[in-house]
Amino acid sequence: MKFEATTRSVQGSSASRRLRRAGRVPAIVYGGKGEAQSIELDHNEIFHALRKEPFHTSVLDMMLDGKKQTVLLRAVQWHSYKQLVLHVDFQRVNANEALTTRIPFHFINGDESPAVKQQGATISHVLNDIEITCLPKDLPQFIEVDLGNLQANEVVHLSDVKVPAGVEFLGIGEESPVLATATVIAESPDEDPPSAADVSAAEAEKSDKPAEDDAK
């Protein structure tokens, strides 16, 4: 994915507010062999790009003043209640150096699984993303988890998922983490029927009340 950026010469909170009023977004790019550099982006372009998942999980081509830099999105600051991007951080990427980032899981075929269609189970996603390391060329946009054969009361672990070529999962302990579960929720037992004594008491109370017709 590609986007445009220009060098930002003026810095500071006042300058950033002026940029935002002009429809621009202050940003920074850092890492690699170059120094950290202040840049600015078109708000509409970056706003719509940020709504696409691949922009968050792909190696990006940033055209900075017409020259391409390969970067990875690292952080986004949003306005607390407005649809407004306040600041964006990018990190330069070296094709020959491993990068570290978080990648989402895409769960598929859960609704078609025996657990859901035949056994009345509810599928819960326990882990939605994971930290990985890989070379830029091996970076997946997501990791697919097929739940099509899931049975009721079964659990899907990370060890059940095929690791993409060139990718290493990070932050994993001795036990493989749980990604999803299929649970059959037990129905609550019906309430006990009223006893004969309860019925008799209710009828007696009703008979003690004067009829509305007699009161008229």
mmCIF file of C-alpha atoms in Angstrom:
data_model
loop_
_atom_site.group_PDB
_atom_site.id
_atom_site.type_symbol
_atom_site.label_atom_id
_atom_site.label_comp_id
_atom_site.label_asym_id
_atom_site.label_seq_id
_atom_site.Cartn_x
_atom_site.Cartn_y
_atom_site.Cartn_z
ATOM 1 C CA MET A 1 0.000 0.000 0.000
ATOM 2 C CA LYS A 2 1.231 3.488 -0.839
ATOM 3 C CA PHE A 3 0.586 6.940 0.613
ATOM 4 C CA GLU A 4 1.963 10.472 0.280
ATOM 5 C CA ALA A 5 3.874 12.490 2.874
ATOM 6 C CA THR A 6 5.825 15.750 2.945
ATOM 7 C CA THR A 7 8.572 17.037 5.205
ATOM 8 C CA ARG A 8 7.350 19.093 8.162
ATOM 9 C CA SER A 9 9.689 21.960 8.976
ATOM 10 C CA VAL A 10 7.699 23.668 11.740
ATOM 11 C CA GLN A 11 7.140 21.793 14.999
ATOM 12 C CA GLY A 12 5.379 22.381 18.297
ATOM 13 C CA SER A 13 1.801 22.206 19.540
ATOM 14 C CA SER A 14 0.759 25.502 17.930
ATOM 15 C CA ALA A 15 2.141 24.434 14.560
ATOM 16 C CA SER A 16 0.383 21.069 14.880
ATOM 17 C CA ARG A 17 -2.954 22.760 15.561
ATOM 18 C CA ARG A 18 -2.499 24.934 12.471
ATOM 19 C CA LEU A 19 -1.732 21.847 10.413
ATOM 20 C CA ARG A 20 -4.890 20.112 11.590
ATOM 21 C CA ARG A 21 -7.036 23.147 10.817
ATOM 22 C CA ALA A 22 -5.593 23.029 7.296
ATOM 23 C CA GLY A 23 -6.572 19.371 6.875
ATOM 24 C CA ARG A 24 -3.092 17.985 7.555
ATOM 25 C CA VAL A 25 -1.848 15.479 10.140
ATOM 26 C CA PRO A 26 1.510 15.799 11.934
ATOM 27 C CA ALA A 27 3.499 12.567 11.932
ATOM 28 C CA ILE A 28 6.975 11.171 12.460
ATOM 29 C CA VAL A 29 9.101 8.501 10.807
ATOM 30 C CA TYR A 30 12.035 6.938 12.632
ATOM 31 C CA GLY A 31 14.329 3.922 12.706
ATOM 32 C CA GLY A 32 16.704 2.408 10.223
ATOM 33 C CA LYS A 33 19.874 4.292 9.374
ATOM 34 C CA GLY A 34 18.166 7.683 9.164
ATOM 35 C CA GLU A 35 17.315 10.092 11.953
ATOM 36 C CA ALA A 36 13.789 10.661 13.178
ATOM 37 C CA GLN A 37 12.027 13.011 10.763
ATOM 38 C CA SER A 38 8.911 15.133 11.246
ATOM 39 C CA ILE A 39 6.449 14.768 8.385
ATOM 40 C CA GLU A 40 2.867 15.684 7.558
ATOM 41 C CA LEU A 41 0.056 13.803 5.836
ATOM 42 C CA ASP A 42 -3.223 14.610 4.138
ATOM 43 C CA HIS A 43 -5.938 13.958 6.711
ATOM 44 C CA ASN A 44 -8.518 12.503 4.326
ATOM 45 C CA GLU A 45 -6.014 10.135 2.734
ATOM 46 C CA ILE A 46 -4.644 8.819 6.019
ATOM 47 C CA PHE A 47 -8.099 8.691 7.661
ATOM 48 C CA HIS A 48 -9.466 6.375 4.962
ATOM 49 C CA ALA A 49 -6.246 4.333 4.863
ATOM 50 C CA LEU A 50 -6.449 3.718 8.614
ATOM 51 C CA ARG A 51 -9.920 2.227 8.230
ATOM 52 C CA LYS A 52 -8.421 -0.639 6.204
ATOM 53 C CA GLU A 53 -6.914 -3.486 8.209
ATOM 54 C CA PRO A 54 -4.035 -4.133 5.736
ATOM 55 C CA PHE A 55 -2.722 -0.608 6.378
ATOM 56 C CA HIS A 56 -2.066 -1.667 9.975
ATOM 57 C CA THR A 57 -0.444 -5.001 9.150
ATOM 58 C CA SER A 58 1.467 -4.460 5.897
ATOM 59 C CA VAL A 59 4.806 -3.027 4.873
ATOM 60 C CA LEU A 60 3.902 0.368 3.384
ATOM 61 C CA ASP A 61 5.438 2.502 0.647
ATOM 62 C CA MET A 62 5.614 6.079 1.901
ATOM 63 C CA MET A 63 6.321 8.610 -0.851
ATOM 64 C CA LEU A 64 8.106 11.314 1.150
ATOM 65 C CA ASP A 65 8.634 14.393 -1.023
ATOM 66 C CA GLY A 66 8.479 12.086 -4.037
ATOM 67 C CA LYS A 67 11.024 9.551 -2.734
ATOM 68 C CA LYS A 68 9.962 6.109 -1.538
ATOM 69 C CA GLN A 69 10.625 4.902 1.990
ATOM 70 C CA THR A 70 9.474 1.499 3.203
ATOM 71 C CA VAL A 71 7.751 1.832 6.569
ATOM 72 C CA LEU A 72 5.498 0.120 9.084
ATOM 73 C CA LEU A 73 2.666 1.817 10.959
ATOM 74 C CA ARG A 74 3.535 1.924 14.650
ATOM 75 C CA ALA A 75 1.077 4.203 16.461
ATOM 76 C CA VAL A 76 -1.989 6.353 15.823
ATOM 77 C CA GLN A 77 -3.415 9.032 18.095
ATOM 78 C CA TRP A 78 -7.122 9.790 17.618
ATOM 79 C CA HIS A 79 -9.243 12.610 18.952
ATOM 80 C CA SER A 80 -11.208 11.483 22.000
ATOM 81 C CA TYR A 81 -14.615 11.943 20.360
ATOM 82 C CA LYS A 82 -14.179 13.425 16.874
ATOM 83 C CA GLN A 83 -13.391 11.493 13.705
ATOM 84 C CA LEU A 84 -9.982 13.138 13.664
ATOM 85 C CA VAL A 85 -6.464 11.717 13.395
ATOM 86 C CA LEU A 86 -4.123 13.717 15.630
ATOM 87 C CA HIS A 87 -0.735 12.082 15.072
ATOM 88 C CA VAL A 88 0.829 9.046 13.383
ATOM 89 C CA ASP A 89 4.127 7.207 13.960
ATOM 90 C CA PHE A 90 5.923 5.169 11.290
ATOM 91 C CA GLN A 91 9.058 3.034 11.517
ATOM 92 C CA ARG A 92 11.452 2.556 8.615
ATOM 93 C CA VAL A 93 11.857 -1.028 7.457
ATOM 94 C CA ASN A 94 15.027 -2.697 6.199
ATOM 95 C CA ALA A 95 14.390 -5.566 3.799
ATOM 96 C CA ASN A 96 17.241 -7.568 5.338
ATOM 97 C CA GLU A 97 16.319 -7.066 8.997
ATOM 98 C CA ALA A 98 13.583 -8.885 10.904
ATOM 99 C CA LEU A 99 10.733 -6.745 12.190
ATOM 100 C CA THR A 100 8.408 -7.274 15.134
ATOM 101 C CA THR A 101 4.706 -6.449 15.073
ATOM 102 C CA ARG A 102 1.250 -7.760 15.995
ATOM 103 C CA ILE A 103 -0.880 -9.604 13.452
ATOM 104 C CA PRO A 104 -4.626 -10.354 13.779
ATOM 105 C CA PHE A 105 -6.240 -13.772 13.596
ATOM 106 C CA HIS A 106 -9.038 -14.248 11.066
ATOM 107 C CA PHE A 107 -11.450 -16.924 12.292
ATOM 108 C CA ILE A 108 -13.377 -18.606 9.469
ATOM 109 C CA ASN A 109 -16.125 -21.249 9.098
ATOM 110 C CA GLY A 110 -17.171 -21.118 12.742
ATOM 111 C CA ASP A 111 -20.860 -20.855 11.855
ATOM 112 C CA GLU A 112 -20.537 -23.919 9.611
ATOM 113 C CA SER A 113 -18.823 -26.077 12.230
ATOM 114 C CA PRO A 114 -20.552 -29.110 13.809
ATOM 115 C CA ALA A 115 -20.227 -27.330 17.150
ATOM 116 C CA VAL A 116 -22.570 -24.558 16.026
ATOM 117 C CA LYS A 117 -24.799 -26.181 13.395
ATOM 118 C CA GLN A 118 -25.418 -29.525 15.095
ATOM 119 C CA GLN A 119 -24.516 -29.223 18.758
ATOM 120 C CA GLY A 120 -25.751 -25.758 19.719
ATOM 121 C CA ALA A 121 -22.387 -24.500 20.902
ATOM 122 C CA THR A 122 -21.262 -20.901 21.140
ATOM 123 C CA ILE A 123 -17.792 -20.065 19.808
ATOM 124 C CA SER A 124 -15.698 -17.563 21.740
ATOM 125 C CA HIS A 125 -12.521 -15.966 20.372
ATOM 126 C CA VAL A 126 -10.047 -15.861 23.240
ATOM 127 C CA LEU A 127 -7.025 -14.406 21.436
ATOM 128 C CA ASN A 128 -7.499 -11.955 18.564
ATOM 129 C CA ASP A 129 -3.907 -11.177 17.597
ATOM 130 C CA ILE A 130 -0.326 -12.201 18.299
ATOM 131 C CA GLU A 131 3.144 -10.714 18.238
ATOM 132 C CA ILE A 132 5.398 -12.091 15.516
ATOM 133 C CA THR A 133 8.840 -11.540 14.056
ATOM 134 C CA CYS A 134 9.837 -12.043 10.422
ATOM 135 C CA LEU A 135 11.556 -10.425 7.472
ATOM 136 C CA PRO A 136 9.454 -7.760 5.711
ATOM 137 C CA LYS A 137 8.925 -10.014 2.684
ATOM 138 C CA ASP A 138 7.363 -12.691 4.900
ATOM 139 C CA LEU A 139 4.979 -10.411 6.812
ATOM 140 C CA PRO A 140 1.416 -11.810 6.625
ATOM 141 C CA GLN A 141 -1.538 -9.421 6.762
ATOM 142 C CA PHE A 142 -3.349 -11.885 9.031
ATOM 143 C CA ILE A 143 -3.249 -15.486 10.216
ATOM 144 C CA GLU A 144 -6.229 -17.637 9.274
ATOM 145 C CA VAL A 145 -7.800 -19.969 11.827
ATOM 146 C CA ASP A 146 -10.239 -22.468 10.287
ATOM 147 C CA LEU A 147 -12.941 -23.537 12.759
ATOM 148 C CA GLY A 148 -14.879 -25.633 10.242
ATOM 149 C CA ASN A 149 -14.258 -28.962 12.010
ATOM 150 C CA LEU A 150 -14.692 -27.700 15.553
ATOM 151 C CA GLN A 151 -16.793 -29.889 17.845
ATOM 152 C CA ALA A 152 -18.686 -28.822 20.960
ATOM 153 C CA ASN A 153 -16.515 -28.368 24.059
ATOM 154 C CA GLU A 154 -13.343 -28.438 21.991
ATOM 155 C CA VAL A 155 -10.569 -25.858 22.230
ATOM 156 C CA VAL A 156 -8.345 -24.482 19.463
ATOM 157 C CA HIS A 157 -4.759 -23.799 20.514
ATOM 158 C CA LEU A 158 -2.082 -21.807 18.732
ATOM 159 C CA SER A 159 -0.282 -25.100 18.141
ATOM 160 C CA ASP A 160 -3.231 -26.156 15.948
ATOM 161 C CA VAL A 161 -2.543 -23.294 13.523
ATOM 162 C CA LYS A 162 -0.114 -23.579 10.635
ATOM 163 C CA VAL A 163 2.747 -21.117 11.085
ATOM 164 C CA PRO A 164 3.305 -19.044 7.913
ATOM 165 C CA ALA A 165 6.685 -19.567 6.277
ATOM 166 C CA GLY A 166 9.394 -17.356 7.738
ATOM 167 C CA VAL A 167 7.246 -16.274 10.703
ATOM 168 C CA GLU A 168 7.988 -16.860 14.381
ATOM 169 C CA PHE A 169 5.420 -16.375 17.145
ATOM 170 C CA LEU A 170 6.638 -14.407 20.152
ATOM 171 C CA GLY A 171 5.601 -14.260 23.792
ATOM 172 C CA ILE A 172 4.524 -17.900 24.003
ATOM 173 C CA GLY A 173 5.016 -19.800 27.243
ATOM 174 C CA GLU A 174 5.388 -23.516 27.748
ATOM 175 C CA GLU A 175 1.687 -24.097 27.101
ATOM 176 C CA SER A 176 0.215 -23.206 23.734
ATOM 177 C CA PRO A 177 -2.293 -20.343 24.203
ATOM 178 C CA VAL A 178 -5.993 -20.881 23.551
ATOM 179 C CA LEU A 179 -7.366 -19.106 20.479
ATOM 180 C CA ALA A 180 -11.024 -20.177 20.524
ATOM 181 C CA THR A 181 -13.482 -22.344 22.429
ATOM 182 C CA ALA A 182 -16.808 -23.990 21.577
ATOM 183 C CA THR A 183 -19.043 -24.147 24.628
ATOM 184 C CA VAL A 184 -22.532 -25.559 25.033
ATOM 185 C CA ILE A 185 -24.363 -23.331 27.482
ATOM 186 C CA ALA A 186 -26.529 -25.439 29.785
ATOM 187 C CA GLU A 187 -30.162 -24.402 29.896
ATOM 188 C CA SER A 188 -31.374 -23.239 33.280
ATOM 189 C CA PRO A 189 -33.823 -25.756 34.823
ATOM 190 C CA ASP A 190 -37.496 -24.874 34.667
ATOM 191 C CA GLU A 191 -38.964 -23.335 37.774
ATOM 192 C CA ASP A 192 -40.696 -25.797 40.095
ATOM 193 C CA PRO A 193 -44.475 -25.820 39.576
ATOM 194 C CA PRO A 194 -46.470 -24.182 42.367
ATOM 195 C CA SER A 195 -47.470 -26.533 45.170
ATOM 196 C CA ALA A 196 -51.101 -27.375 45.994
ATOM 197 C CA ALA A 197 -50.843 -25.246 49.137
ATOM 198 C CA ASP A 198 -49.690 -22.237 47.093
ATOM 199 C CA VAL A 199 -52.583 -22.670 44.662
ATOM 200 C CA SER A 200 -55.138 -22.964 47.509
ATOM 201 C CA ALA A 201 -53.785 -19.847 49.216
ATOM 202 C CA ALA A 202 -53.937 -17.857 45.983
ATOM 203 C CA GLU A 203 -57.533 -18.927 45.324
ATOM 204 C CA ALA A 204 -58.574 -18.086 48.888
ATOM 205 C CA GLU A 205 -57.039 -14.629 48.593
ATOM 206 C CA LYS A 206 -58.859 -14.066 45.329
ATOM 207 C CA SER A 207 -62.231 -15.143 46.779
ATOM 208 C CA ASP A 208 -61.834 -12.751 49.736
ATOM 209 C CA LYS A 209 -61.683 -9.726 47.398
ATOM 210 C CA PRO A 210 -65.081 -8.112 46.615
ATOM 211 C CA ALA A 211 -66.124 -8.433 43.020
ATOM 212 C CA GLU A 212 -65.895 -5.239 41.008
ATOM 213 C CA ASP A 213 -69.449 -5.724 39.711
ATOM 214 C CA ASP A 214 -70.844 -5.903 43.269
ATOM 215 C CA ALA A 215 -69.114 -2.674 44.174
ATOM 216 C CA LYS A 216 -70.816 -0.763 41.385
#
